[in-house]
Amino acid sequence: MIFDEINALVRYGLEKGLIGPEDEIWARNRLLDILELDGYAPAGEKAGESLETILKALLDDAAERGLIDGGITSRDLLDTKLMGVLTPRPSDVIATFRALYDGDPQAATDWYYRFSCDTDYIRRYRIAKDRKWKAPTEYGELDITINLSKPEKDPRAIAAARSAKPTGYPKCLLCREAEGYAGRADYPARENHRLIPLTLAGENWFLQYSPYVYYNEHCIALNSEHRPMKVDRSAFRRLLDFVTLFPHYFIGSNADLPIVGGSILSHDHFQGGRYEFAMARAAVERELRFPGFEDVRAGILRWPMSVIRLRCADSERLVELAGRILDAWRAYSDPSVSVFAETGGELHNTITPIARRRGEDFELDLVLRNNLTTEEHPLGLFHPHAELHHIKKENIGLIEVMGLAVLPARLLEELAELGRRLAADEELSASPLTDTHAPWAEERKKKYAFTADNAEAILQKEVGEVFKTVLEHAGVFKRDEAGRAALLRFAESVR
C-alpha cells in the first residue's frame, strides 16, 4: 500500500539523519498533504527498499490518481517536493558545515557531499547510469563520459513551458534564489537544495554541488549576484582564495566568451571538486622565465591545448603574473598562426584558468583561448572541426579542457549499433544510427579486424583518439614547430 511507502520514506529520513524522531509525525503529515491523502493506514513495515524504489512507488501512485501527468518533468517536480520535506533548513545545514569546517575542511565537504546525495539533490541512481571509461593517449589517460543522468524534457513539459507565462525568477539555474524553489515545467525543482556561504576576494559567494556530478565531488562556486562571467585579476584572486579555503579541491573558471566558454555565461561561477584530471598530471615540457617574477616557476605544459602553468608559495605573486599574461593575451595577435585579438570590433582572446594546491604552493594553469570563426569553420577555428562533430560538436569548456569528454547520450545507442554492424560487416550508411559515423568507421576498419568480442573496446579507444583530436583543434598554438615557436613569442611578449 502507498502508506507503507510514505512510512518507508520517513524512515529513510530518520536513518540518514535528515530529520529527528521528534519530526516523524510532522514529516508523515506533510507527505500526506503533498500527495493529497487524507488518512493514514499502513499495512506493515517495508525494509531494505532503496530511495529510488520508494520514490518510484509514490510517483507511480500519484500518476495513477491524476496528481501528475507521469512525464519525467512532473515526476521530478513531485519527488523533489517530497524530499524537500526531509531536507533541513538552510540555517541548520550551514551551522553543521561550519562546525565541521572549524575542525577539518575536508570533513565539512565530505559531510556536505553526502548530505547532497542523501537529500536526492544528487540522484546517485541516475549518475550510476553514465557510461565512463579511460582512453590512453600520448597526453595520458583521458576521461570519457556519455552523459545519461541529465533527463531530457518530455513533450508535455516542452508544451507546458511554451504556454507558461515567463516569470524571470530565478533569473538562471545558478542564482541563489533557486534554493528551496518549487520549480516549474522549464525550471527544475530545488526544494532539497542547500547552499553554503563563502567569502572570496571580499565578495559573497556560495558553494554547492552539481546535481549531475561529471567527476568526484563536482562542486560549483557561484556569485551571490546574477552577473556575467568575467576572467580578470579578481577572478584569479577568487580562485586562489577558494583553494586556500579548500586545499583538497581544485577550482577553475570557464572562459568568458562564447564558443570557448561554458553553457552559462550570464552568471559568474566556477567549477571544482576532488578529482585529478589528466591535465593536472601533465608535465611542464618547456620552462619559462618572466622578468621580475623569478620566484614563480613557470612553463608550457605537454598538453594538446596551449597551457602556461605558474607555481609559487605566494598567491599574490601568481595573481599579479597571471594578470599580466591575461592582459598581454587579450591584445595579442599573430597572423602567421591565425591568432587575431580582434576582428570587426569583436574581441577573441581570453583564458580558462584552473587553480589547485601543491603542498604549500599554489598552482595556476592558464589555458589560452580564442573564439575566432571563419568561413571554413563557422563554429570556431579553435573548436572541434566538422569531421569530428559525429562524436563531439559542443563547446569545449572547462571540464573538457582538463581532459574529460562529456559526450551526448545519443552516442550510447549509436556506438552500440556501430560496433554490431562493424562486427557483422554490415553497411554502415544503411542505418540512421550509424550513417554519420560511416566515413570515420570505414577508416577504423582498415586498422582493426572487428568482432563481437572486441568491437566495444576498439570503439572506446578510438573515441578517446577523437577527443584527443578535439582538444588539439581547440588548442590555439598547434603542437608543431610553427605553433611551439609562436607560443614562445607570445610568452616573451609578456611584460
Tab-separated table of C-alpha atoms in Angstrom:
chain	number	residue	atom	x	y	z
A	1	MET	CA	0.000	0.000	0.000
A	2	ILE	CA	1.070	3.599	-0.624
A	3	PHE	CA	1.028	4.350	3.108
A	4	ASP	CA	3.840	1.829	3.573
A	5	GLU	CA	5.959	3.747	1.036
A	6	ILE	CA	5.278	7.008	2.882
A	7	ASN	CA	6.366	5.298	6.070
A	8	ALA	CA	9.486	3.990	4.303
A	9	LEU	CA	10.392	7.495	3.110
A	10	VAL	CA	10.040	8.899	6.640
A	11	ARG	CA	12.207	6.058	7.948
A	12	TYR	CA	14.802	6.864	5.270
A	13	GLY	CA	14.943	10.453	6.535
A	14	LEU	CA	15.457	9.204	10.072
A	15	GLU	CA	18.210	6.761	9.067
A	16	LYS	CA	20.103	9.435	7.113
A	17	GLY	CA	19.809	11.975	9.922
A	18	LEU	CA	17.793	14.388	7.789
A	19	ILE	CA	15.031	14.515	10.405
A	20	GLY	CA	14.901	13.596	14.084
A	21	PRO	CA	12.472	11.301	15.949
A	22	GLU	CA	10.520	14.383	17.026
A	23	ASP	CA	9.882	15.204	13.345
A	24	GLU	CA	8.443	11.813	12.359
A	25	ILE	CA	4.706	12.503	12.613
A	26	TRP	CA	5.101	16.022	11.230
A	27	ALA	CA	7.040	14.716	8.201
A	28	ARG	CA	4.475	11.991	7.549
A	29	ASN	CA	1.628	14.535	7.611
A	30	ARG	CA	3.495	16.867	5.251
A	31	LEU	CA	3.966	13.989	2.797
A	32	LEU	CA	0.279	13.041	3.064
A	33	ASP	CA	-0.680	16.641	2.309
A	34	ILE	CA	1.560	16.874	-0.765
A	35	LEU	CA	0.188	13.576	-2.064
A	36	GLU	CA	-3.390	14.708	-1.335
A	37	LEU	CA	-4.126	11.818	1.008
A	38	ASP	CA	-6.478	12.386	3.931
A	39	GLY	CA	-5.913	9.262	6.012
A	40	TYR	CA	-3.054	7.043	7.041
A	41	ALA	CA	-3.356	3.270	7.399
A	42	PRO	CA	-0.038	1.450	6.920
A	43	ALA	CA	-0.229	-2.285	6.371
A	44	GLY	CA	3.249	-3.056	7.714
A	45	GLU	CA	6.947	-2.250	7.642
A	46	LYS	CA	8.934	-2.365	4.385
A	47	ALA	CA	12.609	-2.990	4.933
A	48	GLY	CA	15.572	-2.712	2.595
A	49	GLU	CA	13.957	-0.606	-0.126
A	50	SER	CA	16.218	1.865	-1.928
A	51	LEU	CA	15.274	5.530	-2.138
A	52	GLU	CA	14.769	5.135	-5.889
A	53	THR	CA	12.266	2.285	-5.298
A	54	ILE	CA	10.370	4.215	-2.630
A	55	LEU	CA	10.060	7.353	-4.742
A	56	LYS	CA	9.078	5.383	-7.847
A	57	ALA	CA	6.186	3.758	-5.978
A	58	LEU	CA	4.957	7.124	-4.698
A	59	LEU	CA	5.219	8.724	-8.141
A	60	ASP	CA	3.501	5.829	-9.885
A	61	ASP	CA	0.621	6.092	-7.436
A	62	ALA	CA	0.410	9.874	-7.941
A	63	ALA	CA	0.275	9.368	-11.710
A	64	GLU	CA	-2.448	6.728	-11.409
A	65	ARG	CA	-4.547	9.103	-9.295
A	66	GLY	CA	-4.032	12.002	-11.752
A	67	LEU	CA	-1.906	14.190	-9.478
A	68	ILE	CA	0.812	14.353	-12.158
A	69	ASP	CA	0.875	13.564	-15.867
A	70	GLY	CA	3.524	10.877	-15.390
A	71	GLY	CA	6.205	12.520	-17.572
A	72	ILE	CA	9.766	12.831	-16.313
A	73	THR	CA	9.406	16.558	-15.592
A	74	SER	CA	6.252	16.228	-13.485
A	75	ARG	CA	7.756	13.248	-11.649
A	76	ASP	CA	10.936	15.192	-10.874
A	77	LEU	CA	8.933	18.171	-9.606
A	78	LEU	CA	6.914	15.974	-7.266
A	79	ASP	CA	9.671	13.754	-5.884
A	80	THR	CA	11.795	16.838	-5.143
A	81	LYS	CA	8.878	18.339	-3.247
A	82	LEU	CA	8.648	15.129	-1.220
A	83	MET	CA	12.384	15.158	-0.476
A	84	GLY	CA	12.133	18.820	0.481
A	85	VAL	CA	10.040	17.732	3.478
A	86	LEU	CA	13.026	15.755	4.775
A	87	THR	CA	15.658	18.398	3.999
A	88	PRO	CA	16.784	20.568	6.947
A	89	ARG	CA	16.521	24.356	6.784
A	90	PRO	CA	19.460	26.314	5.297
A	91	SER	CA	20.495	27.749	8.680
A	92	ASP	CA	20.820	24.234	10.153
A	93	VAL	CA	22.839	22.994	7.185
A	94	ILE	CA	25.185	25.993	7.326
A	95	ALA	CA	25.683	25.573	11.077
A	96	THR	CA	26.620	21.909	10.681
A	97	PHE	CA	29.021	22.684	7.827
A	98	ARG	CA	30.761	25.471	9.731
A	99	ALA	CA	31.132	23.380	12.883
A	100	LEU	CA	32.788	20.612	10.859
A	101	TYR	CA	34.909	23.084	8.858
A	102	ASP	CA	36.401	24.521	12.061
A	103	GLY	CA	37.833	21.080	12.756
A	104	ASP	CA	38.740	19.994	9.221
A	105	PRO	CA	37.689	21.496	5.847
A	106	GLN	CA	37.699	18.055	4.231
A	107	ALA	CA	35.362	16.676	6.904
A	108	ALA	CA	32.977	19.542	6.101
A	109	THR	CA	32.900	18.853	2.377
A	110	ASP	CA	32.674	15.091	2.986
A	111	TRP	CA	29.545	15.693	5.055
A	112	TYR	CA	28.066	18.240	2.642
A	113	TYR	CA	28.545	15.975	-0.371
A	114	ARG	CA	26.982	13.006	1.424
A	115	PHE	CA	24.137	15.261	2.560
A	116	SER	CA	23.530	16.448	-1.037
A	117	CYS	CA	23.293	12.803	-2.111
A	118	ASP	CA	21.079	11.737	0.800
A	119	THR	CA	18.573	14.517	0.072
A	120	ASP	CA	18.426	13.263	-3.542
A	121	TYR	CA	19.635	16.621	-4.846
A	122	ILE	CA	22.351	14.458	-6.402
A	123	ARG	CA	20.432	11.493	-7.788
A	124	ARG	CA	23.011	8.749	-7.337
A	125	TYR	CA	20.908	6.156	-9.129
A	126	ARG	CA	20.902	8.335	-12.255
A	127	ILE	CA	24.594	9.165	-12.077
A	128	ALA	CA	25.288	5.422	-11.963
A	129	LYS	CA	23.793	5.121	-15.470
A	130	ASP	CA	26.503	7.293	-17.043
A	131	ARG	CA	28.982	5.374	-19.194
A	132	LYS	CA	32.595	6.120	-18.307
A	133	TRP	CA	35.959	4.832	-19.435
A	134	LYS	CA	39.624	5.828	-19.670
A	135	ALA	CA	41.322	6.356	-23.009
A	136	PRO	CA	45.143	6.101	-23.141
A	137	THR	CA	46.822	8.766	-25.300
A	138	GLU	CA	50.249	10.360	-25.562
A	139	TYR	CA	48.944	13.035	-23.164
A	140	GLY	CA	47.965	10.493	-20.518
A	141	GLU	CA	44.659	8.801	-19.788
A	142	LEU	CA	41.729	10.964	-20.880
A	143	ASP	CA	38.319	10.541	-19.231
A	144	ILE	CA	35.356	9.758	-21.496
A	145	THR	CA	31.769	10.063	-20.275
A	146	ILE	CA	28.488	9.518	-22.094
A	147	ASN	CA	26.094	11.565	-20.019
A	148	LEU	CA	22.862	9.685	-19.306
A	149	SER	CA	21.960	11.238	-15.926
A	150	LYS	CA	20.608	14.571	-17.143
A	151	PRO	CA	16.993	13.914	-18.137
A	152	GLU	CA	15.650	15.251	-21.409
A	153	LYS	CA	12.370	17.135	-21.221
A	154	ASP	CA	9.340	15.170	-22.374
A	155	PRO	CA	6.985	16.698	-24.996
A	156	ARG	CA	4.346	17.522	-22.376
A	157	ALA	CA	6.813	19.593	-20.384
A	158	ILE	CA	8.018	21.393	-23.501
A	159	ALA	CA	4.429	22.268	-24.411
A	160	ALA	CA	3.684	23.441	-20.874
A	161	ALA	CA	6.787	25.615	-20.789
A	162	ARG	CA	5.884	27.165	-24.131
A	163	SER	CA	2.439	28.193	-22.930
A	164	ALA	CA	3.539	29.314	-19.455
A	165	LYS	CA	3.932	33.000	-18.707
A	166	PRO	CA	7.626	33.867	-18.268
A	167	THR	CA	8.450	34.779	-14.668
A	168	GLY	CA	12.146	35.652	-14.813
A	169	TYR	CA	12.523	34.108	-11.367
A	170	PRO	CA	15.024	32.763	-10.632
A	171	LYS	CA	16.992	34.519	-13.368
A	172	CYS	CA	19.061	31.421	-14.164
A	173	LEU	CA	19.906	27.941	-12.906
A	174	LEU	CA	22.785	29.262	-10.793
A	175	CYS	CA	21.001	32.043	-8.924
A	176	ARG	CA	20.907	31.722	-5.142
A	177	GLU	CA	17.134	32.198	-5.349
A	178	ALA	CA	16.943	28.609	-6.624
A	179	GLU	CA	17.452	27.352	-3.056
A	180	GLY	CA	14.124	25.842	-1.998
A	181	TYR	CA	12.346	26.827	-5.234
A	182	ALA	CA	9.455	24.531	-6.190
A	183	GLY	CA	10.303	24.529	-9.891
A	184	ARG	CA	8.075	24.554	-12.961
A	185	ALA	CA	7.951	22.999	-16.420
A	186	ASP	CA	11.002	24.977	-17.602
A	187	TYR	CA	12.937	25.148	-14.312
A	188	PRO	CA	13.960	22.224	-12.082
A	189	ALA	CA	12.649	21.905	-8.541
A	190	ARG	CA	15.164	22.750	-5.830
A	191	GLU	CA	13.313	22.216	-2.525
A	192	ASN	CA	16.099	19.826	-1.466
A	193	HIS	CA	18.896	22.232	-2.473
A	194	ARG	CA	21.050	23.953	0.161
A	195	LEU	CA	23.884	26.464	-0.310
A	196	ILE	CA	26.968	27.165	1.812
A	197	PRO	CA	28.037	30.848	2.036
A	198	LEU	CA	31.656	31.693	1.149
A	199	THR	CA	33.746	34.843	1.017
A	200	LEU	CA	36.051	35.039	-1.999
A	201	ALA	CA	38.168	38.168	-2.527
A	202	GLY	CA	35.849	40.039	-0.167
A	203	GLU	CA	32.696	39.091	-2.126
A	204	ASN	CA	29.720	36.957	-1.161
A	205	TRP	CA	29.724	33.627	-2.983
A	206	PHE	CA	28.111	30.240	-2.368
A	207	LEU	CA	29.199	26.616	-2.598
A	208	GLN	CA	27.011	23.840	-3.969
A	209	TYR	CA	27.465	20.557	-5.814
A	210	SER	CA	26.475	19.902	-9.381
A	211	PRO	CA	23.420	17.629	-9.483
A	212	TYR	CA	24.983	15.807	-12.456
A	213	VAL	CA	28.435	15.066	-10.936
A	214	TYR	CA	30.628	14.624	-14.010
A	215	TYR	CA	33.520	13.701	-11.669
A	216	ASN	CA	34.095	13.112	-7.947
A	217	GLU	CA	32.577	15.811	-5.702
A	218	HIS	CA	31.889	18.061	-8.689
A	219	CYS	CA	31.186	21.380	-6.993
A	220	ILE	CA	30.167	24.856	-8.121
A	221	ALA	CA	31.074	28.188	-6.552
A	222	LEU	CA	28.566	30.843	-7.606
A	223	ASN	CA	28.396	34.585	-7.150
A	224	SER	CA	25.604	35.884	-4.925
A	225	GLU	CA	24.736	38.364	-7.693
A	226	HIS	CA	23.447	37.480	-11.150
A	227	ARG	CA	26.292	38.999	-13.156
A	228	PRO	CA	28.116	37.788	-16.294
A	229	MET	CA	31.222	35.617	-16.308
A	230	LYS	CA	34.411	37.678	-16.329
A	231	VAL	CA	38.002	36.444	-16.318
A	232	ASP	CA	40.264	39.080	-14.768
A	233	ARG	CA	42.703	39.577	-11.901
A	234	SER	CA	39.906	39.438	-9.342
A	235	ALA	CA	38.801	36.073	-10.780
A	236	PHE	CA	42.327	34.726	-10.266
A	237	ARG	CA	42.233	36.055	-6.682
A	238	ARG	CA	38.906	34.328	-6.006
A	239	LEU	CA	40.149	31.021	-7.432
A	240	LEU	CA	43.196	31.088	-5.183
A	241	ASP	CA	41.073	32.110	-2.190
A	242	PHE	CA	38.900	29.067	-2.837
A	243	VAL	CA	41.811	26.613	-2.760
A	244	THR	CA	43.025	28.358	0.392
A	245	LEU	CA	39.661	27.544	1.990
A	246	PHE	CA	39.526	24.041	0.491
A	247	PRO	CA	43.085	22.876	-0.243
A	248	HIS	CA	41.862	19.370	-1.111
A	249	TYR	CA	39.789	20.719	-4.046
A	250	PHE	CA	40.775	22.219	-7.394
A	251	ILE	CA	38.719	25.074	-8.867
A	252	GLY	CA	38.518	26.549	-12.358
A	253	SER	CA	36.586	29.040	-14.424
A	254	ASN	CA	35.131	28.699	-17.862
A	255	ALA	CA	36.296	31.305	-20.342
A	256	ASP	CA	34.122	34.406	-20.565
A	257	LEU	CA	33.478	34.439	-24.324
A	258	PRO	CA	31.003	32.472	-26.468
A	259	ILE	CA	32.190	29.287	-28.247
A	260	VAL	CA	35.141	28.824	-25.864
A	261	GLY	CA	33.050	29.409	-22.719
A	262	GLY	CA	30.619	27.229	-20.831
A	263	SER	CA	26.879	26.821	-21.225
A	264	ILE	CA	26.040	29.560	-18.679
A	265	LEU	CA	27.896	32.814	-19.347
A	266	SER	CA	25.244	35.006	-17.705
A	267	HIS	CA	26.142	34.092	-14.102
A	268	ASP	CA	29.662	34.315	-12.711
A	269	HIS	CA	30.662	30.923	-11.344
A	270	PHE	CA	33.483	28.398	-11.006
A	271	GLN	CA	33.595	24.601	-11.041
A	272	GLY	CA	35.814	22.431	-8.874
A	273	GLY	CA	35.947	19.231	-6.895
A	274	ARG	CA	38.124	16.426	-5.603
A	275	TYR	CA	39.455	14.831	-8.763
A	276	GLU	CA	42.769	14.767	-10.589
A	277	PHE	CA	42.349	15.267	-14.318
A	278	ALA	CA	44.902	14.277	-16.925
A	279	MET	CA	45.882	17.931	-17.382
A	280	ALA	CA	46.775	18.215	-13.688
A	281	ARG	CA	49.163	15.283	-14.173
A	282	ALA	CA	50.707	16.762	-17.333
A	283	ALA	CA	54.371	17.703	-17.092
A	284	VAL	CA	55.994	21.001	-18.000
A	285	GLU	CA	57.836	20.443	-21.276
A	286	ARG	CA	59.379	23.921	-21.630
A	287	GLU	CA	60.303	26.182	-18.722
A	288	LEU	CA	59.581	29.899	-18.995
A	289	ARG	CA	61.094	32.919	-17.260
A	290	PHE	CA	59.109	36.104	-16.756
A	291	PRO	CA	61.211	39.183	-15.860
A	292	GLY	CA	60.561	40.336	-12.317
A	293	PHE	CA	58.941	37.018	-11.385
A	294	GLU	CA	61.981	34.849	-10.831
A	295	ASP	CA	60.293	33.424	-7.722
A	296	VAL	CA	57.461	31.970	-9.822
A	297	ARG	CA	58.085	28.656	-11.534
A	298	ALA	CA	56.513	28.792	-14.986
A	299	GLY	CA	56.343	26.591	-18.032
A	300	ILE	CA	54.413	25.279	-21.016
A	301	LEU	CA	52.533	22.043	-20.458
A	302	ARG	CA	52.760	18.940	-22.575
A	303	TRP	CA	49.079	19.096	-23.396
A	304	PRO	CA	47.025	19.275	-26.624
A	305	MET	CA	45.871	22.793	-25.739
A	306	SER	CA	48.060	25.838	-25.097
A	307	VAL	CA	48.665	25.969	-21.325
A	308	ILE	CA	51.045	28.071	-19.235
A	309	ARG	CA	51.494	26.741	-15.684
A	310	LEU	CA	52.509	29.014	-12.798
A	311	ARG	CA	53.545	27.842	-9.330
A	312	CYS	CA	54.525	29.806	-6.239
A	313	ALA	CA	54.035	29.791	-2.453
A	314	ASP	CA	52.835	33.418	-2.599
A	315	SER	CA	49.358	33.557	-4.169
A	316	GLU	CA	49.577	37.343	-4.678
A	317	ARG	CA	52.550	36.847	-6.972
A	318	LEU	CA	50.535	34.382	-9.045
A	319	VAL	CA	47.631	36.841	-9.303
A	320	GLU	CA	49.960	39.597	-10.494
A	321	LEU	CA	51.759	37.479	-13.102
A	322	ALA	CA	48.554	35.808	-14.308
A	323	GLY	CA	47.037	39.281	-14.701
A	324	ARG	CA	49.935	40.388	-16.855
A	325	ILE	CA	49.687	37.258	-19.009
A	326	LEU	CA	45.947	37.834	-19.419
A	327	ASP	CA	46.426	41.493	-20.341
A	328	ALA	CA	49.057	40.564	-22.905
A	329	TRP	CA	46.916	37.781	-24.352
A	330	ARG	CA	43.762	39.921	-24.661
A	331	ALA	CA	45.646	42.233	-27.049
A	332	TYR	CA	47.884	39.676	-28.790
A	333	SER	CA	47.752	38.819	-32.479
A	334	ASP	CA	49.967	36.602	-34.608
A	335	PRO	CA	48.616	36.308	-38.167
A	336	SER	CA	51.225	33.657	-39.009
A	337	VAL	CA	49.231	31.168	-36.880
A	338	SER	CA	45.766	32.711	-37.401
A	339	VAL	CA	45.630	34.322	-33.964
A	340	PHE	CA	43.725	37.607	-34.008
A	341	ALA	CA	42.843	39.503	-30.858
A	342	GLU	CA	40.022	41.345	-32.622
A	343	THR	CA	38.156	41.331	-35.910
A	344	GLY	CA	35.370	43.725	-36.837
A	345	GLY	CA	35.256	45.111	-33.331
A	346	GLU	CA	34.776	41.677	-31.736
A	347	LEU	CA	37.340	40.573	-29.150
A	348	HIS	CA	38.544	36.966	-29.414
A	349	ASN	CA	41.205	36.210	-26.795
A	350	THR	CA	40.542	35.001	-23.259
A	351	ILE	CA	41.777	32.429	-20.744
A	352	THR	CA	40.399	29.349	-18.994
A	353	PRO	CA	42.127	29.354	-15.566
A	354	ILE	CA	42.413	26.407	-13.140
A	355	ALA	CA	43.808	26.625	-9.588
A	356	ARG	CA	44.986	23.918	-7.178
A	357	ARG	CA	47.365	23.409	-4.252
A	358	ARG	CA	50.655	21.521	-4.396
A	359	GLY	CA	51.591	21.153	-0.756
A	360	GLU	CA	52.239	24.707	0.480
A	361	ASP	CA	52.423	26.028	-3.089
A	362	PHE	CA	49.650	27.450	-5.235
A	363	GLU	CA	49.422	26.322	-8.853
A	364	LEU	CA	47.572	28.145	-11.616
A	365	ASP	CA	47.093	26.777	-15.140
A	366	LEU	CA	46.242	29.384	-17.779
A	367	VAL	CA	44.711	27.890	-20.933
A	368	LEU	CA	44.874	30.312	-23.862
A	369	ARG	CA	41.589	30.507	-25.776
A	370	ASN	CA	40.397	32.234	-28.955
A	371	ASN	CA	36.857	32.206	-30.373
A	372	LEU	CA	37.562	33.353	-33.933
A	373	THR	CA	35.181	31.950	-36.569
A	374	THR	CA	35.994	31.591	-40.259
A	375	GLU	CA	34.100	30.724	-43.410
A	376	GLU	CA	35.639	27.255	-43.346
A	377	HIS	CA	34.992	26.811	-39.610
A	378	PRO	CA	31.825	28.795	-38.779
A	379	LEU	CA	31.508	27.236	-35.305
A	380	GLY	CA	35.051	28.231	-34.392
A	381	LEU	CA	38.551	27.890	-35.783
A	382	PHE	CA	39.774	26.646	-32.382
A	383	HIS	CA	36.785	24.381	-31.866
A	384	PRO	CA	36.139	20.766	-32.929
A	385	HIS	CA	36.144	20.773	-36.709
A	386	ALA	CA	33.272	19.373	-38.761
A	387	GLU	CA	34.821	15.927	-39.290
A	388	LEU	CA	34.612	15.331	-35.508
A	389	HIS	CA	31.027	16.504	-34.989
A	390	HIS	CA	29.656	12.975	-35.215
A	391	ILE	CA	31.278	12.473	-31.793
A	392	LYS	CA	31.670	15.946	-30.278
A	393	LYS	CA	30.192	19.185	-31.608
A	394	GLU	CA	29.509	21.098	-28.401
A	395	ASN	CA	31.694	23.833	-26.882
A	396	ILE	CA	34.967	22.838	-25.234
A	397	GLY	CA	34.535	24.227	-21.763
A	398	LEU	CA	36.482	23.916	-18.533
A	399	ILE	CA	35.759	20.224	-17.941
A	400	GLU	CA	36.800	19.177	-21.453
A	401	VAL	CA	39.874	21.434	-21.330
A	402	MET	CA	41.137	19.460	-18.320
A	403	GLY	CA	40.723	16.141	-20.147
A	404	LEU	CA	37.180	14.873	-19.558
A	405	ALA	CA	34.889	14.442	-22.554
A	406	VAL	CA	31.209	14.948	-21.776
A	407	LEU	CA	29.561	13.258	-24.752
A	408	PRO	CA	25.871	13.313	-25.723
A	409	ALA	CA	23.533	10.488	-24.691
A	410	ARG	CA	22.794	9.631	-28.344
A	411	LEU	CA	26.229	8.007	-28.605
A	412	LEU	CA	25.288	5.122	-26.326
A	413	GLU	CA	22.875	3.651	-28.860
A	414	GLU	CA	24.837	4.827	-31.884
A	415	LEU	CA	28.136	3.261	-30.801
A	416	ALA	CA	26.421	0.020	-29.808
A	417	GLU	CA	24.835	-0.275	-33.253
A	418	LEU	CA	28.064	0.816	-34.927
A	419	GLY	CA	30.001	-1.929	-33.136
A	420	ARG	CA	27.399	-4.528	-34.075
A	421	ARG	CA	27.476	-3.546	-37.743
A	422	LEU	CA	31.271	-3.416	-37.873
A	423	ALA	CA	31.490	-6.894	-36.340
A	424	ALA	CA	28.873	-8.241	-38.757
A	425	ASP	CA	30.395	-6.357	-41.728
A	426	GLU	CA	27.064	-4.682	-42.475
A	427	GLU	CA	26.527	-1.473	-44.435
A	428	LEU	CA	27.031	1.483	-42.076
A	429	SER	CA	25.207	4.090	-44.148
A	430	ALA	CA	22.030	1.967	-44.151
A	431	SER	CA	21.128	2.911	-40.555
A	432	PRO	CA	20.341	6.425	-39.260
A	433	LEU	CA	22.175	5.439	-36.097
A	434	THR	CA	25.458	4.862	-37.901
A	435	ASP	CA	25.409	6.827	-41.146
A	436	THR	CA	27.025	9.953	-39.645
A	437	HIS	CA	29.828	7.766	-38.258
A	438	ALA	CA	30.352	5.828	-41.512
A	439	PRO	CA	33.344	7.730	-43.012
A	440	TRP	CA	35.199	7.631	-39.682
A	441	ALA	CA	34.312	3.974	-39.040
A	442	GLU	CA	35.416	2.886	-42.513
A	443	GLU	CA	38.892	4.219	-41.723
A	444	ARG	CA	38.874	2.235	-38.459
A	445	LYS	CA	38.105	-0.929	-40.439
A	446	LYS	CA	41.485	-0.528	-42.146
A	447	LYS	CA	43.199	-0.707	-38.742
A	448	TYR	CA	41.238	-3.428	-36.955
A	449	ALA	CA	39.506	-6.750	-37.511
A	450	PHE	CA	36.233	-6.129	-35.692
A	451	THR	CA	34.471	-8.967	-33.884
A	452	ALA	CA	31.539	-9.136	-31.497
A	453	ASP	CA	34.051	-9.547	-28.657
A	454	ASN	CA	36.357	-6.627	-29.408
A	455	ALA	CA	34.165	-4.005	-31.131
A	456	GLU	CA	33.197	-2.112	-27.976
A	457	ALA	CA	36.769	-1.862	-26.670
A	458	ILE	CA	38.091	-0.716	-30.042
A	459	LEU	CA	35.432	1.952	-30.413
A	460	GLN	CA	36.048	3.223	-26.886
A	461	LYS	CA	39.747	3.550	-27.648
A	462	GLU	CA	39.045	5.325	-30.941
A	463	VAL	CA	36.524	7.696	-29.342
A	464	GLY	CA	39.357	8.632	-26.987
A	465	GLU	CA	41.523	9.401	-30.002
A	466	VAL	CA	38.748	11.612	-31.399
A	467	PHE	CA	38.573	13.510	-28.113
A	468	LYS	CA	42.344	13.974	-28.158
A	469	THR	CA	41.988	15.494	-31.629
A	470	VAL	CA	39.101	17.660	-30.387
A	471	LEU	CA	41.453	19.147	-27.787
A	472	GLU	CA	44.173	19.636	-30.401
A	473	HIS	CA	41.689	21.517	-32.584
A	474	ALA	CA	40.814	23.708	-29.585
A	475	GLY	CA	44.487	24.467	-28.977
A	476	VAL	CA	45.387	27.946	-30.194
A	477	PHE	CA	49.078	27.245	-30.783
A	478	LYS	CA	49.449	23.891	-32.507
A	479	ARG	CA	51.963	21.329	-31.343
A	480	ASP	CA	54.132	21.595	-34.422
A	481	GLU	CA	57.318	23.595	-34.908
A	482	ALA	CA	55.485	26.739	-36.015
A	483	GLY	CA	52.990	26.540	-33.159
A	484	ARG	CA	55.638	25.983	-30.482
A	485	ALA	CA	57.673	28.926	-31.776
A	486	ALA	CA	54.560	31.124	-31.841
A	487	LEU	CA	53.668	30.239	-28.237
A	488	LEU	CA	57.196	31.179	-27.120
A	489	ARG	CA	56.900	34.507	-28.968
A	490	PHE	CA	53.735	35.233	-27.029
A	491	ALA	CA	55.350	34.297	-23.696
A	492	GLU	CA	58.284	36.585	-24.463
A	493	SER	CA	55.855	39.461	-25.127
A	494	VAL	CA	54.519	39.423	-21.558
A	495	ARG	CA	55.765	42.401	-19.562
